[in-house]
mmCIF file of C-alpha atoms and ligand atoms in Angstrom:
data_model
loop_
_atom_site.group_PDB
_atom_site.id
_atom_site.type_symbol
_atom_site.label_atom_id
_atom_site.label_comp_id
_atom_site.label_asym_id
_atom_site.label_seq_id
_atom_site.Cartn_x
_atom_site.Cartn_y
_atom_site.Cartn_z
ATOM 1 C CA MET A 296 -0.251 -0.227 0.061
ATOM 2 C CA SER A 297 1.642 3.309 -0.967
ATOM 3 C CA PHE A 298 2.003 5.993 1.206
ATOM 4 C CA GLU A 299 -0.675 7.813 -0.243
ATOM 5 C CA ALA A 300 -3.221 5.299 0.044
ATOM 6 C CA MET A 301 -1.972 4.530 3.341
ATOM 7 C CA TRP A 302 -2.720 8.169 4.268
ATOM 8 C CA ARG A 303 -6.070 7.910 2.779
ATOM 9 C CA ASP A 304 -7.037 4.906 4.935
ATOM 10 C CA LEU A 305 -6.088 6.224 8.068
ATOM 11 C CA SER A 306 -6.961 9.840 7.463
ATOM 12 C CA PRO A 307 -10.900 9.283 8.505
ATOM 13 C CA VAL A 308 -10.318 8.214 11.252
ATOM 14 C CA GLY A 309 -11.053 10.150 14.513
ATOM 15 C CA ARG A 310 -11.489 13.214 12.435
ATOM 16 C CA SER A 311 -14.527 15.530 13.553
ATOM 17 C CA GLY A 312 -17.092 16.070 10.762
ATOM 18 C CA ILE A 313 -17.838 19.944 11.982
ATOM 19 C CA SER A 314 -14.267 21.278 12.696
ATOM 20 C CA GLY A 315 -12.156 18.332 10.105
ATOM 21 C CA GLY A 316 -9.957 18.245 13.300
ATOM 22 C CA TYR A 317 -8.781 14.863 15.272
ATOM 23 C CA HIS A 318 -9.942 13.461 18.370
ATOM 24 C CA ARG A 319 -7.263 10.492 19.000
ATOM 25 C CA GLN A 320 -7.279 10.865 23.030
ATOM 26 C CA PRO A 321 -5.602 7.429 24.274
ATOM 27 C CA PHE A 322 -7.299 4.021 24.636
ATOM 28 C CA ALA A 323 -10.719 5.810 23.323
ATOM 29 C CA ALA A 324 -12.366 4.319 20.368
ATOM 30 C CA ALA A 325 -10.718 6.739 17.555
ATOM 31 C CA GLU A 326 -7.520 5.984 18.644
ATOM 32 C CA ARG A 327 -7.466 2.243 19.524
ATOM 33 C CA GLU A 328 -9.474 2.335 15.398
ATOM 34 C CA ALA A 329 -6.064 3.680 14.123
ATOM 35 C CA MET A 330 -3.819 1.452 16.674
ATOM 36 C CA THR A 331 -5.453 -1.535 14.796
ATOM 37 C CA TRP A 332 -4.471 0.198 11.645
ATOM 38 C CA PHE A 333 -1.468 0.129 12.220
ATOM 39 C CA THR A 334 -1.107 -3.316 13.307
ATOM 40 C CA GLU A 335 -2.810 -4.481 10.584
ATOM 41 C CA GLN A 336 -0.138 -2.409 8.284
ATOM 42 C CA CYS A 337 2.866 -4.092 9.951
ATOM 43 C CA ARG A 338 1.261 -7.618 9.429
ATOM 44 C CA ALA A 339 0.480 -6.688 6.202
ATOM 45 C CA ARG A 340 4.491 -6.445 5.747
ATOM 46 C CA ASP A 341 5.777 -9.044 7.830
ATOM 47 C CA LEU A 342 6.905 -6.992 10.560
ATOM 48 C CA ARG A 343 7.285 -8.851 13.962
ATOM 49 C CA LEU A 344 5.046 -6.746 16.412
ATOM 50 C CA ARG A 345 5.301 -6.368 19.930
ATOM 51 C CA MET A 346 3.006 -4.327 22.530
ATOM 52 C CA ASP A 347 3.854 -3.816 25.793
ATOM 53 C CA GLY A 348 0.732 -3.731 28.217
ATOM 54 C CA ASN A 349 1.022 -0.002 28.379
ATOM 55 C CA GLY A 350 -0.391 0.916 24.790
ATOM 56 C CA ASN A 351 3.362 1.055 22.956
ATOM 57 C CA ALA A 352 4.251 -0.748 19.851
ATOM 58 C CA ILE A 353 7.296 -1.552 17.729
ATOM 59 C CA ALA A 354 7.194 -3.979 14.619
ATOM 60 C CA TRP A 355 10.814 -5.452 13.362
ATOM 61 C CA TRP A 356 11.832 -6.168 9.929
ATOM 62 C CA GLY A 357 14.806 -8.682 11.005
ATOM 63 C CA ASP A 358 15.405 -9.845 14.624
ATOM 64 C CA GLY A 359 18.615 -8.890 16.905
ATOM 65 C CA PRO A 360 20.011 -6.247 19.083
ATOM 66 C CA GLY A 361 20.637 -2.634 18.193
ATOM 67 C CA GLY A 362 18.005 -1.982 15.702
ATOM 68 C CA VAL A 363 17.263 1.464 14.245
ATOM 69 C CA LEU A 364 13.737 2.458 15.093
ATOM 70 C CA THR A 365 11.781 4.947 13.786
ATOM 71 C CA GLY A 366 7.817 5.545 13.983
ATOM 72 C CA SER A 367 6.167 8.613 16.055
ATOM 73 C CA HIS A 368 2.844 8.599 17.772
ATOM 74 C CA LEU A 369 -1.042 8.078 16.642
ATOM 75 C CA ASP A 370 -2.800 10.326 19.606
ATOM 76 C CA SER A 371 -4.083 13.718 18.910
ATOM 77 C CA VAL A 372 -4.537 17.045 21.062
ATOM 78 C CA ILE A 373 -7.835 17.548 21.446
ATOM 79 C CA ASP A 374 -9.121 18.986 17.775
ATOM 80 C CA GLY A 375 -5.645 18.179 16.507
ATOM 81 C CA GLY A 376 -4.092 18.096 12.997
ATOM 82 C CA ALA A 377 -3.884 14.983 10.461
ATOM 83 C CA TYR A 378 -0.029 15.349 10.578
ATOM 84 C CA ASP A 379 1.258 15.732 14.191
ATOM 85 C CA GLY A 380 2.211 11.976 14.625
ATOM 86 C CA PRO A 381 0.804 10.002 12.036
ATOM 87 C CA LEU A 382 3.149 11.480 9.821
ATOM 88 C CA GLY A 383 5.888 9.745 11.319
ATOM 89 C CA VAL A 384 4.437 6.695 11.604
ATOM 90 C CA VAL A 385 2.736 6.167 8.064
ATOM 91 C CA SER A 386 6.674 7.394 6.904
ATOM 92 C CA ALA A 387 8.169 4.942 8.634
ATOM 93 C CA LEU A 388 6.048 2.211 6.953
ATOM 94 C CA ALA A 389 6.524 3.363 3.630
ATOM 95 C CA ALA A 390 9.969 3.946 4.277
ATOM 96 C CA ILE A 391 10.757 0.320 4.857
ATOM 97 C CA ASP A 392 8.441 -0.492 1.240
ATOM 98 C CA GLU A 393 10.996 2.028 -0.195
ATOM 99 C CA LEU A 394 13.888 0.158 1.140
ATOM 100 C CA ARG A 395 12.823 -3.422 0.046
ATOM 101 C CA ASP A 396 11.576 -1.745 -3.458
ATOM 102 C CA ARG A 397 15.588 -0.509 -3.486
ATOM 103 C CA GLY A 398 16.809 -4.154 -2.588
ATOM 104 C CA VAL A 399 18.257 -3.160 0.390
ATOM 105 C CA THR A 400 19.174 -5.809 2.892
ATOM 106 C CA PRO A 401 19.236 -4.130 6.348
ATOM 107 C CA GLY A 402 22.508 -5.145 8.612
ATOM 108 C CA ARG A 403 20.590 -4.446 11.891
ATOM 109 C CA PRO A 404 16.816 -4.813 12.462
ATOM 110 C CA ILE A 405 14.744 -1.658 11.234
ATOM 111 C CA GLY A 406 11.775 -1.197 13.783
ATOM 112 C CA VAL A 407 8.026 1.240 13.218
ATOM 113 C CA GLY A 408 7.341 2.362 16.932
ATOM 114 C CA VAL A 409 4.194 3.645 17.852
ATOM 115 C CA PHE A 410 4.245 5.427 21.994
ATOM 116 C CA CYS A 411 0.582 6.212 22.903
ATOM 117 C CA GLU A 412 -0.405 9.533 24.767
ATOM 118 C CA GLU A 413 2.535 11.549 23.531
ATOM 119 C CA GLU A 414 0.232 14.690 23.449
ATOM 120 C CA GLY A 415 -0.844 14.011 27.236
ATOM 121 C CA SER A 416 -4.547 15.741 25.897
ATOM 122 C CA ARG A 417 -6.080 12.780 28.367
ATOM 123 C CA PHE A 418 -4.130 12.200 31.079
ATOM 124 C CA GLY A 419 -1.822 15.339 31.337
ATOM 125 C CA ILE A 420 1.414 14.357 31.435
ATOM 126 C CA ALA A 421 3.184 14.899 27.563
ATOM 127 C CA CYS A 422 4.869 11.618 25.820
ATOM 128 C CA LEU A 423 3.177 9.885 28.644
ATOM 129 C CA GLY A 424 3.863 6.376 26.752
ATOM 130 C CA SER A 425 7.133 6.728 26.260
ATOM 131 C CA ARG A 426 7.989 8.082 29.577
ATOM 132 C CA LEU A 427 6.448 4.788 30.853
ATOM 133 C CA ALA A 428 8.629 2.637 28.340
ATOM 134 C CA THR A 429 11.427 4.458 29.550
ATOM 135 C CA GLY A 430 10.957 4.459 33.041
ATOM 136 C CA SER A 431 11.017 8.201 33.169
ATOM 137 C CA ILE A 432 7.822 8.095 34.975
ATOM 138 C CA GLY A 433 7.405 5.821 37.699
ATOM 139 C CA PRO A 434 4.093 3.651 38.329
ATOM 140 C CA GLN A 435 3.189 5.349 41.457
ATOM 141 C CA GLN A 436 2.632 8.411 39.676
ATOM 142 C CA ALA A 437 0.999 7.140 36.456
ATOM 143 C CA ALA A 438 -1.282 5.074 38.633
ATOM 144 C CA SER A 439 -2.746 8.327 40.260
ATOM 145 C CA LEU A 440 -3.388 9.649 36.956
ATOM 146 C CA HIS A 441 -7.364 10.492 36.135
ATOM 147 C CA ASP A 442 -8.904 12.546 32.793
ATOM 148 C CA ARG A 443 -11.265 14.823 33.005
ATOM 149 C CA ASP A 444 -14.332 12.537 33.952
ATOM 150 C CA GLY A 445 -12.110 11.087 36.382
ATOM 151 C CA VAL A 446 -11.272 7.433 35.006
ATOM 152 C CA ALA A 447 -8.070 6.319 36.026
ATOM 153 C CA LEU A 448 -5.245 5.756 33.709
ATOM 154 C CA LEU A 449 -5.134 1.607 34.644
ATOM 155 C CA ASP A 450 -9.235 1.532 34.237
ATOM 156 C CA ALA A 451 -8.907 3.260 30.724
ATOM 157 C CA MET A 452 -6.308 1.144 29.706
ATOM 158 C CA ALA A 453 -7.934 -2.375 31.194
ATOM 159 C CA ALA A 454 -11.103 -1.024 29.271
ATOM 160 C CA ALA A 455 -9.210 -1.255 26.018
ATOM 161 C CA GLY A 456 -8.130 -4.243 26.854
ATOM 162 C CA LEU A 457 -4.605 -3.838 27.976
ATOM 163 C CA GLU A 458 -2.903 -5.424 31.027
ATOM 164 C CA PRO A 459 -0.834 -2.280 31.915
ATOM 165 C CA ASP A 460 2.080 -2.825 34.306
ATOM 166 C CA LEU A 461 3.462 1.006 34.060
ATOM 167 C CA GLY A 462 6.593 -0.149 34.280
ATOM 168 C CA PRO A 463 9.638 0.142 31.837
ATOM 169 C CA SER A 464 8.789 -1.528 28.361
ATOM 170 C CA PRO A 465 11.033 -4.846 27.644
ATOM 171 C CA LEU A 466 10.374 -3.287 24.057
ATOM 172 C CA LEU A 467 13.097 -0.755 24.057
ATOM 173 C CA GLN A 468 15.626 -3.153 24.838
ATOM 174 C CA ASP A 469 16.665 -3.910 21.055
ATOM 175 C CA VAL A 470 16.805 -0.524 20.252
ATOM 176 C CA GLY A 471 20.079 0.697 19.178
ATOM 177 C CA THR A 472 19.148 4.321 17.723
ATOM 178 C CA PHE A 473 16.070 6.091 17.282
ATOM 179 C CA VAL A 474 14.979 8.680 14.309
ATOM 180 C CA GLU A 475 11.863 10.142 14.419
ATOM 181 C CA LEU A 476 10.307 12.004 11.599
ATOM 182 C CA HIS A 477 7.491 14.767 12.274
ATOM 183 C CA VAL A 478 5.647 17.353 10.592
ATOM 184 C CA GLU A 479 7.231 20.848 11.293
ATOM 185 C CA GLN A 480 5.280 22.698 13.571
ATOM 186 C CA GLY A 481 6.668 26.299 12.812
ATOM 187 C CA ARG A 482 8.154 28.064 9.600
ATOM 188 C CA ASP A 483 11.678 27.416 9.903
ATOM 189 C CA LEU A 484 11.935 25.255 6.944
ATOM 190 C CA VAL A 485 9.543 27.273 5.061
ATOM 191 C CA ASP A 486 11.571 30.354 5.566
ATOM 192 C CA ARG A 487 14.567 27.849 4.403
ATOM 193 C CA ASP A 488 12.793 26.769 1.145
ATOM 194 C CA ARG A 489 14.166 23.173 2.514
ATOM 195 C CA ALA A 490 11.617 20.074 2.248
ATOM 196 C CA VAL A 491 12.778 18.120 5.423
ATOM 197 C CA GLY A 492 14.930 19.239 8.431
ATOM 198 C CA VAL A 493 16.829 17.641 11.472
ATOM 199 C CA ALA A 494 16.211 18.389 14.724
ATOM 200 C CA SER A 495 19.126 19.733 16.787
ATOM 201 C CA GLU A 496 17.323 20.475 20.012
ATOM 202 C CA ILE A 497 13.907 20.792 21.959
ATOM 203 C CA TRP A 498 13.290 23.533 24.234
ATOM 204 C CA PRO A 499 12.766 22.516 27.908
ATOM 205 C CA HIS A 500 8.715 23.231 28.650
ATOM 206 C CA GLY A 501 6.045 22.346 31.065
ATOM 207 C CA ARG A 502 2.373 22.772 31.631
ATOM 208 C CA TYR A 503 1.654 24.478 35.210
ATOM 209 C CA ARG A 504 -1.889 24.234 37.032
ATOM 210 C CA PHE A 505 -2.776 27.487 38.692
ATOM 211 C CA ASP A 506 -5.944 27.151 41.024
ATOM 212 C CA PHE A 507 -7.680 30.534 41.832
ATOM 213 C CA ARG A 508 -9.297 30.554 44.768
ATOM 214 C CA GLY A 509 -12.357 33.237 45.407
ATOM 215 C CA GLU A 510 -15.857 33.209 47.134
ATOM 216 C CA ALA A 511 -19.022 32.301 45.052
ATOM 217 C CA ASN A 512 -21.701 34.889 44.970
ATOM 218 C CA HIS A 513 -24.496 36.796 43.332
ATOM 219 C CA ALA A 514 -23.457 38.547 39.813
ATOM 220 C CA GLY A 515 -25.359 41.329 40.523
ATOM 221 C CA THR A 516 -26.476 41.863 44.181
ATOM 222 C CA THR A 517 -22.632 41.966 44.938
ATOM 223 C CA ARG A 518 -20.926 45.310 44.995
ATOM 224 C CA MET A 519 -17.720 45.355 43.103
ATOM 225 C CA GLU A 520 -15.709 46.313 45.630
ATOM 226 C CA ASP A 521 -17.038 43.282 47.921
ATOM 227 C CA ARG A 522 -16.505 40.772 45.164
ATOM 228 C CA ARG A 523 -13.674 38.047 45.461
ATOM 229 C CA ASP A 524 -13.957 37.422 41.874
ATOM 230 C CA PRO A 525 -10.760 34.422 40.575
ATOM 231 C CA MET A 526 -11.845 35.117 37.076
ATOM 232 C CA LEU A 527 -10.406 38.561 37.568
ATOM 233 C CA SER A 528 -7.127 36.857 39.156
ATOM 234 C CA TYR A 529 -7.485 34.276 36.162
ATOM 235 C CA ALA A 530 -7.879 36.787 33.307
ATOM 236 C CA MET A 531 -4.575 39.149 34.765
ATOM 237 C CA THR A 532 -2.589 36.484 35.304
ATOM 238 C CA ALA A 533 -3.103 35.008 31.711
ATOM 239 C CA LEU A 534 -2.357 38.481 30.659
ATOM 240 C CA ALA A 535 0.607 38.568 32.701
ATOM 241 C CA ALA A 536 1.924 35.320 31.194
ATOM 242 C CA ASN A 537 1.258 36.669 27.744
ATOM 243 C CA LYS A 538 3.519 39.682 28.537
ATOM 244 C CA GLN A 539 6.263 37.966 30.145
ATOM 245 C CA ALA A 540 7.017 35.443 27.549
ATOM 246 C CA ARG A 541 6.937 38.283 25.014
ATOM 247 C CA LEU A 542 9.274 40.133 26.743
ATOM 248 C CA GLY A 543 11.649 37.710 27.212
ATOM 249 C CA GLY A 544 11.106 36.010 24.162
ATOM 250 C CA GLN A 545 9.481 32.445 25.555
ATOM 251 C CA ARG A 546 6.378 31.282 24.997
ATOM 252 C CA ALA A 547 3.553 30.398 27.207
ATOM 253 C CA THR A 548 -0.210 30.324 27.075
ATOM 254 C CA PHE A 549 -3.317 29.491 28.881
ATOM 255 C CA GLY A 550 -5.129 27.278 26.346
ATOM 256 C CA ARG A 551 -7.177 25.542 28.661
ATOM 257 C CA VAL A 552 -9.086 26.657 31.734
ATOM 258 C CA ASP A 553 -12.245 25.003 34.249
ATOM 259 C CA VAL A 554 -14.597 27.758 36.398
ATOM 260 C CA ILE A 555 -16.395 26.191 39.006
ATOM 261 C CA PRO A 556 -19.429 26.796 39.077
ATOM 262 C CA ASN A 557 -19.460 28.140 35.881
ATOM 263 C CA GLY A 558 -22.772 29.793 36.020
ATOM 264 C CA THR A 559 -23.191 33.000 33.998
ATOM 265 C CA ASN A 560 -25.079 34.977 36.816
ATOM 266 C CA ALA A 561 -22.636 34.033 39.907
ATOM 267 C CA VAL A 562 -19.027 34.984 40.846
ATOM 268 C CA PRO A 563 -17.188 31.886 40.345
ATOM 269 C CA SER A 564 -15.885 30.033 43.349
ATOM 270 C CA GLN A 565 -12.769 28.592 41.397
ATOM 271 C CA VAL A 566 -10.907 29.218 38.619
ATOM 272 C CA THR A 567 -8.472 26.843 37.161
ATOM 273 C CA GLY A 568 -6.075 27.627 34.291
ATOM 274 C CA TRP A 569 -3.564 25.533 32.690
ATOM 275 C CA MET A 570 -0.542 27.505 31.632
ATOM 276 C CA ASP A 571 1.806 25.965 28.935
ATOM 277 C CA ALA A 572 5.386 27.454 28.605
ATOM 278 C CA ARG A 573 8.417 26.707 27.169
ATOM 279 C CA GLY A 574 11.745 28.494 27.054
ATOM 280 C CA GLU A 575 15.063 28.559 25.537
ATOM 281 C CA SER A 576 17.026 27.338 28.317
ATOM 282 C CA GLU A 577 16.000 25.777 31.697
ATOM 283 C CA GLU A 578 16.994 29.030 33.452
ATOM 284 C CA ALA A 579 14.576 31.112 31.153
ATOM 285 C CA LEU A 580 11.721 28.723 31.486
ATOM 286 C CA ALA A 581 12.230 29.064 35.542
ATOM 287 C CA ALA A 582 12.313 32.563 35.289
ATOM 288 C CA LEU A 583 9.294 32.930 33.368
ATOM 289 C CA VAL A 584 7.259 30.511 35.175
ATOM 290 C CA GLY A 585 8.316 31.837 38.330
ATOM 291 C CA GLU A 586 7.531 35.400 37.784
ATOM 292 C CA VAL A 587 3.913 34.648 36.258
ATOM 293 C CA GLU A 588 3.348 32.925 39.586
ATOM 294 C CA ARG A 589 4.456 35.833 41.493
ATOM 295 C CA LEU A 590 2.795 38.152 39.614
ATOM 296 C CA GLY A 591 -0.316 35.869 40.044
ATOM 297 C CA THR A 592 -0.033 35.645 43.640
ATOM 298 C CA GLU A 593 0.172 39.749 44.045
ATOM 299 C CA ARG A 594 -2.831 39.941 41.933
ATOM 300 C CA ALA A 595 -4.639 37.546 43.948
ATOM 301 C CA GLY A 596 -3.613 38.972 47.303
ATOM 302 C CA ARG A 597 -5.242 42.218 45.606
ATOM 303 C CA ASP A 598 -8.145 40.632 44.724
ATOM 304 C CA GLY A 599 -9.207 38.530 48.083
ATOM 305 C CA THR A 600 -8.260 35.687 46.227
ATOM 306 C CA THR A 601 -5.550 32.736 46.418
ATOM 307 C CA LEU A 602 -3.372 31.098 43.931
ATOM 308 C CA GLU A 603 -1.987 28.126 44.114
ATOM 309 C CA MET A 604 0.364 26.373 41.282
ATOM 310 C CA THR A 605 1.663 23.218 40.573
ATOM 311 C CA PRO A 606 3.784 22.492 37.820
ATOM 312 C CA GLU A 607 1.942 19.268 36.231
ATOM 313 C CA SER A 608 4.261 17.852 33.300
ATOM 314 C CA VAL A 609 7.933 18.960 33.185
ATOM 315 C CA SER A 610 10.409 18.220 29.922
ATOM 316 C CA ALA A 611 13.944 18.776 30.653
ATOM 317 C CA ALA A 612 15.872 20.664 27.676
ATOM 318 C CA VAL A 613 16.728 17.854 25.006
ATOM 319 C CA ARG A 614 20.187 18.393 22.768
ATOM 320 C CA PHE A 615 20.299 15.484 20.155
ATOM 321 C CA ASP A 616 23.229 13.781 19.462
ATOM 322 C CA ARG A 617 25.534 16.340 17.655
ATOM 323 C CA ASP A 618 27.257 13.932 15.648
ATOM 324 C CA LEU A 619 23.877 11.686 14.654
ATOM 325 C CA ALA A 620 22.345 14.944 13.811
ATOM 326 C CA ALA A 621 25.138 15.775 11.578
ATOM 327 C CA ARG A 622 25.720 12.411 9.915
ATOM 328 C CA ILE A 623 22.349 12.846 8.841
ATOM 329 C CA SER A 624 22.238 16.579 7.680
ATOM 330 C CA GLY A 625 25.189 14.710 5.500
ATOM 331 C CA VAL A 626 22.811 12.138 4.136
ATOM 332 C CA LEU A 627 20.446 14.597 2.985
ATOM 333 C CA ASP A 628 22.325 16.927 1.552
ATOM 334 C CA GLY A 629 23.213 19.165 4.103
ATOM 335 C CA ALA A 630 19.393 19.141 5.215
ATOM 336 C CA PRO A 631 19.300 22.612 7.906
ATOM 337 C CA VAL A 632 20.107 21.537 11.651
ATOM 338 C CA ILE A 633 17.101 23.440 13.830
ATOM 339 C CA PRO A 634 15.689 23.515 17.403
ATOM 340 C CA THR A 635 12.327 23.407 18.331
ATOM 341 C CA MET A 636 9.820 24.037 20.729
ATOM 342 C CA ALA A 637 7.967 21.381 20.505
ATOM 343 C CA GLY A 638 8.027 17.990 22.987
ATOM 344 C CA HIS A 639 8.418 14.349 21.096
ATOM 345 C CA ASP A 640 8.580 11.026 22.169
ATOM 346 C CA ALA A 641 12.375 11.301 20.717
ATOM 347 C CA GLY A 642 13.238 13.730 23.404
ATOM 348 C CA VAL A 643 11.888 10.933 26.181
ATOM 349 C CA LEU A 644 14.372 8.307 24.560
ATOM 350 C CA SER A 645 17.235 10.803 23.882
ATOM 351 C CA ALA A 646 17.020 11.817 27.714
ATOM 352 C CA ALA A 647 16.721 7.924 28.281
ATOM 353 C CA GLY A 648 20.323 7.519 26.929
ATOM 354 C CA ILE A 649 19.306 6.465 23.321
ATOM 355 C CA PRO A 650 21.032 8.000 20.869
ATOM 356 C CA THR A 651 17.900 10.013 18.497
ATOM 357 C CA ALA A 652 17.521 12.124 16.184
ATOM 358 C CA MET A 653 14.445 13.923 14.253
ATOM 359 C CA LEU A 654 13.460 14.595 10.414
ATOM 360 C CA PHE A 655 10.934 17.378 9.748
ATOM 361 C CA VAL A 656 9.018 17.457 6.977
ATOM 362 C CA ARG A 657 8.190 21.076 6.009
ATOM 363 C CA ASN A 658 4.871 22.314 7.154
ATOM 364 C CA PRO A 659 3.928 25.337 4.614
ATOM 365 C CA THR A 660 2.385 27.589 7.460
ATOM 366 C CA GLY A 661 3.632 26.020 10.642
ATOM 367 C CA VAL A 662 0.239 25.609 12.159
ATOM 368 C CA SER A 663 0.204 22.847 14.350
ATOM 369 C CA HIS A 664 -2.324 21.424 17.116
ATOM 370 C CA SER A 665 -5.513 22.777 14.390
ATOM 371 C CA PRO A 666 -7.488 21.459 12.060
ATOM 372 C CA ALA A 667 -5.645 23.692 9.911
ATOM 373 C CA GLU A 668 -2.642 21.796 10.138
ATOM 374 C CA HIS A 669 -0.830 20.877 6.908
ATOM 375 C CA ALA A 670 1.845 18.939 4.595
ATOM 376 C CA GLU A 671 1.756 19.210 0.946
ATOM 377 C CA MET A 672 2.074 15.557 -0.696
ATOM 378 C CA ALA A 673 5.146 16.444 -2.456
ATOM 379 C CA ASP A 674 6.994 17.352 0.911
ATOM 380 C CA CYS A 675 5.636 14.297 2.917
ATOM 381 C CA LEU A 676 7.014 11.883 -0.133
ATOM 382 C CA ALA A 677 10.395 13.891 0.016
ATOM 383 C CA GLY A 678 10.233 13.012 3.743
ATOM 384 C CA VAL A 679 9.898 9.108 3.154
ATOM 385 C CA THR A 680 12.839 8.922 0.989
ATOM 386 C CA ALA A 681 14.685 10.816 3.211
ATOM 387 C CA LEU A 682 13.815 8.765 6.132
ATOM 388 C CA ALA A 683 14.711 5.872 3.851
ATOM 389 C CA ASP A 684 17.937 7.168 2.586
ATOM 390 C CA VAL A 685 18.642 7.215 6.951
ATOM 391 C CA LEU A 686 17.595 4.176 7.581
ATOM 392 C CA ALA A 687 19.496 2.782 5.166
ATOM 393 C CA GLU A 688 22.699 4.517 6.667
ATOM 394 C CA LEU A 689 22.119 3.966 10.421
ATOM 395 C CA ALA A 690 21.243 0.232 9.447
ATOM 396 C CA ARG A 691 24.193 -0.546 7.288
HETATM 397 O O1 HGY B 966 2.898 19.826 23.138
HETATM 398 C C1 HGY B 966 4.356 19.630 22.285
HETATM 399 O O2 HGY B 966 5.269 20.104 22.597
HETATM 400 C C2 HGY B 966 4.304 18.234 21.230
HETATM 401 O O3 HGY B 966 2.960 18.749 20.118
HETATM 402 N N1 HGY B 966 3.291 17.329 21.990
HETATM 403 MN MN1 MN B 967 3.886 15.152 17.363
HETATM 404 MN MN1 MN B 968 1.911 17.535 19.387
#
């Protein structure tokens, strides 16, 4: 099945008929359907499929240690784009087809991997699947995770027919190198007029929960000076985050907010906002988060409310293996080596000591985490050829 045919096959899975965005939250129907599609594609290629109890899968061409793994994730953010994740998985399958068409017999096994809950869109921890697989999140912390409906991670996994153990995965023991292909989430390649790039680093980033507590009251009868309105404290803090990020050349946004009781004619008792913040260095990120927390606490003091800030998911800076990136850039006619502010499973495997690289495929608008996310077919096919060239080189 060609790349285009696979893409047509997979694209409808989890796509909203209203927004065109994707809803592939882990262990729910659409994501499980996408995983089933993946396993069928692996079997059609006689790949040796291995799954761990936590929702991760690797399918091998060849046997033995020191394999070259490629692949990505199939889950999406809420109302996400078609390419973030699936492009890396479909391109990996297509790259194996291309190598076989070229008559290549790899000297090392080549694997296609899928890590679950990369987006952390249901259980809140970025790259949960690869963190479980590498042991960089412990079973206790993982077992404490719940989704917005209060469903525990273990229950969601069991309901999907998995037998989770939340421990490090045996899957990775045969992995010598990991190369993840991903749609670029930015405009660097567009500005450089290149179809494919190589990652140099991932900015440190995190997700921080801000709980603002005030006093429920009547929206009409309560005098303005008597209100203890957490919505006001939240709003001013969201503004402060935007300003601090812009002033410091970093990134921050509040993209998710819960209001209790969320009534139209009542001053809320509590507002919880989640800030996604990213910095060019650990110090810059810590300074940004610290300053937003300080300003939020100060504002709450003025509003008669309180603020409690809790880091929920923190990803340290990742510097990809410099020699590997340079070697890959060389294979790809000097493909540019560029940083990203987006987290990836490749970052987790790199942090776990596995030599890791990333390939980026041009995104004409740079838009991502949106139904509008796009990549031209010609660039996707250039990405497959590039990945095949890299796999041939690394699996020699
Ligand atoms: O949020 C991110 O950085 C990535 O897209 N998971
Ligand atoms: Mn992704
Ligand atoms: Mn993403």
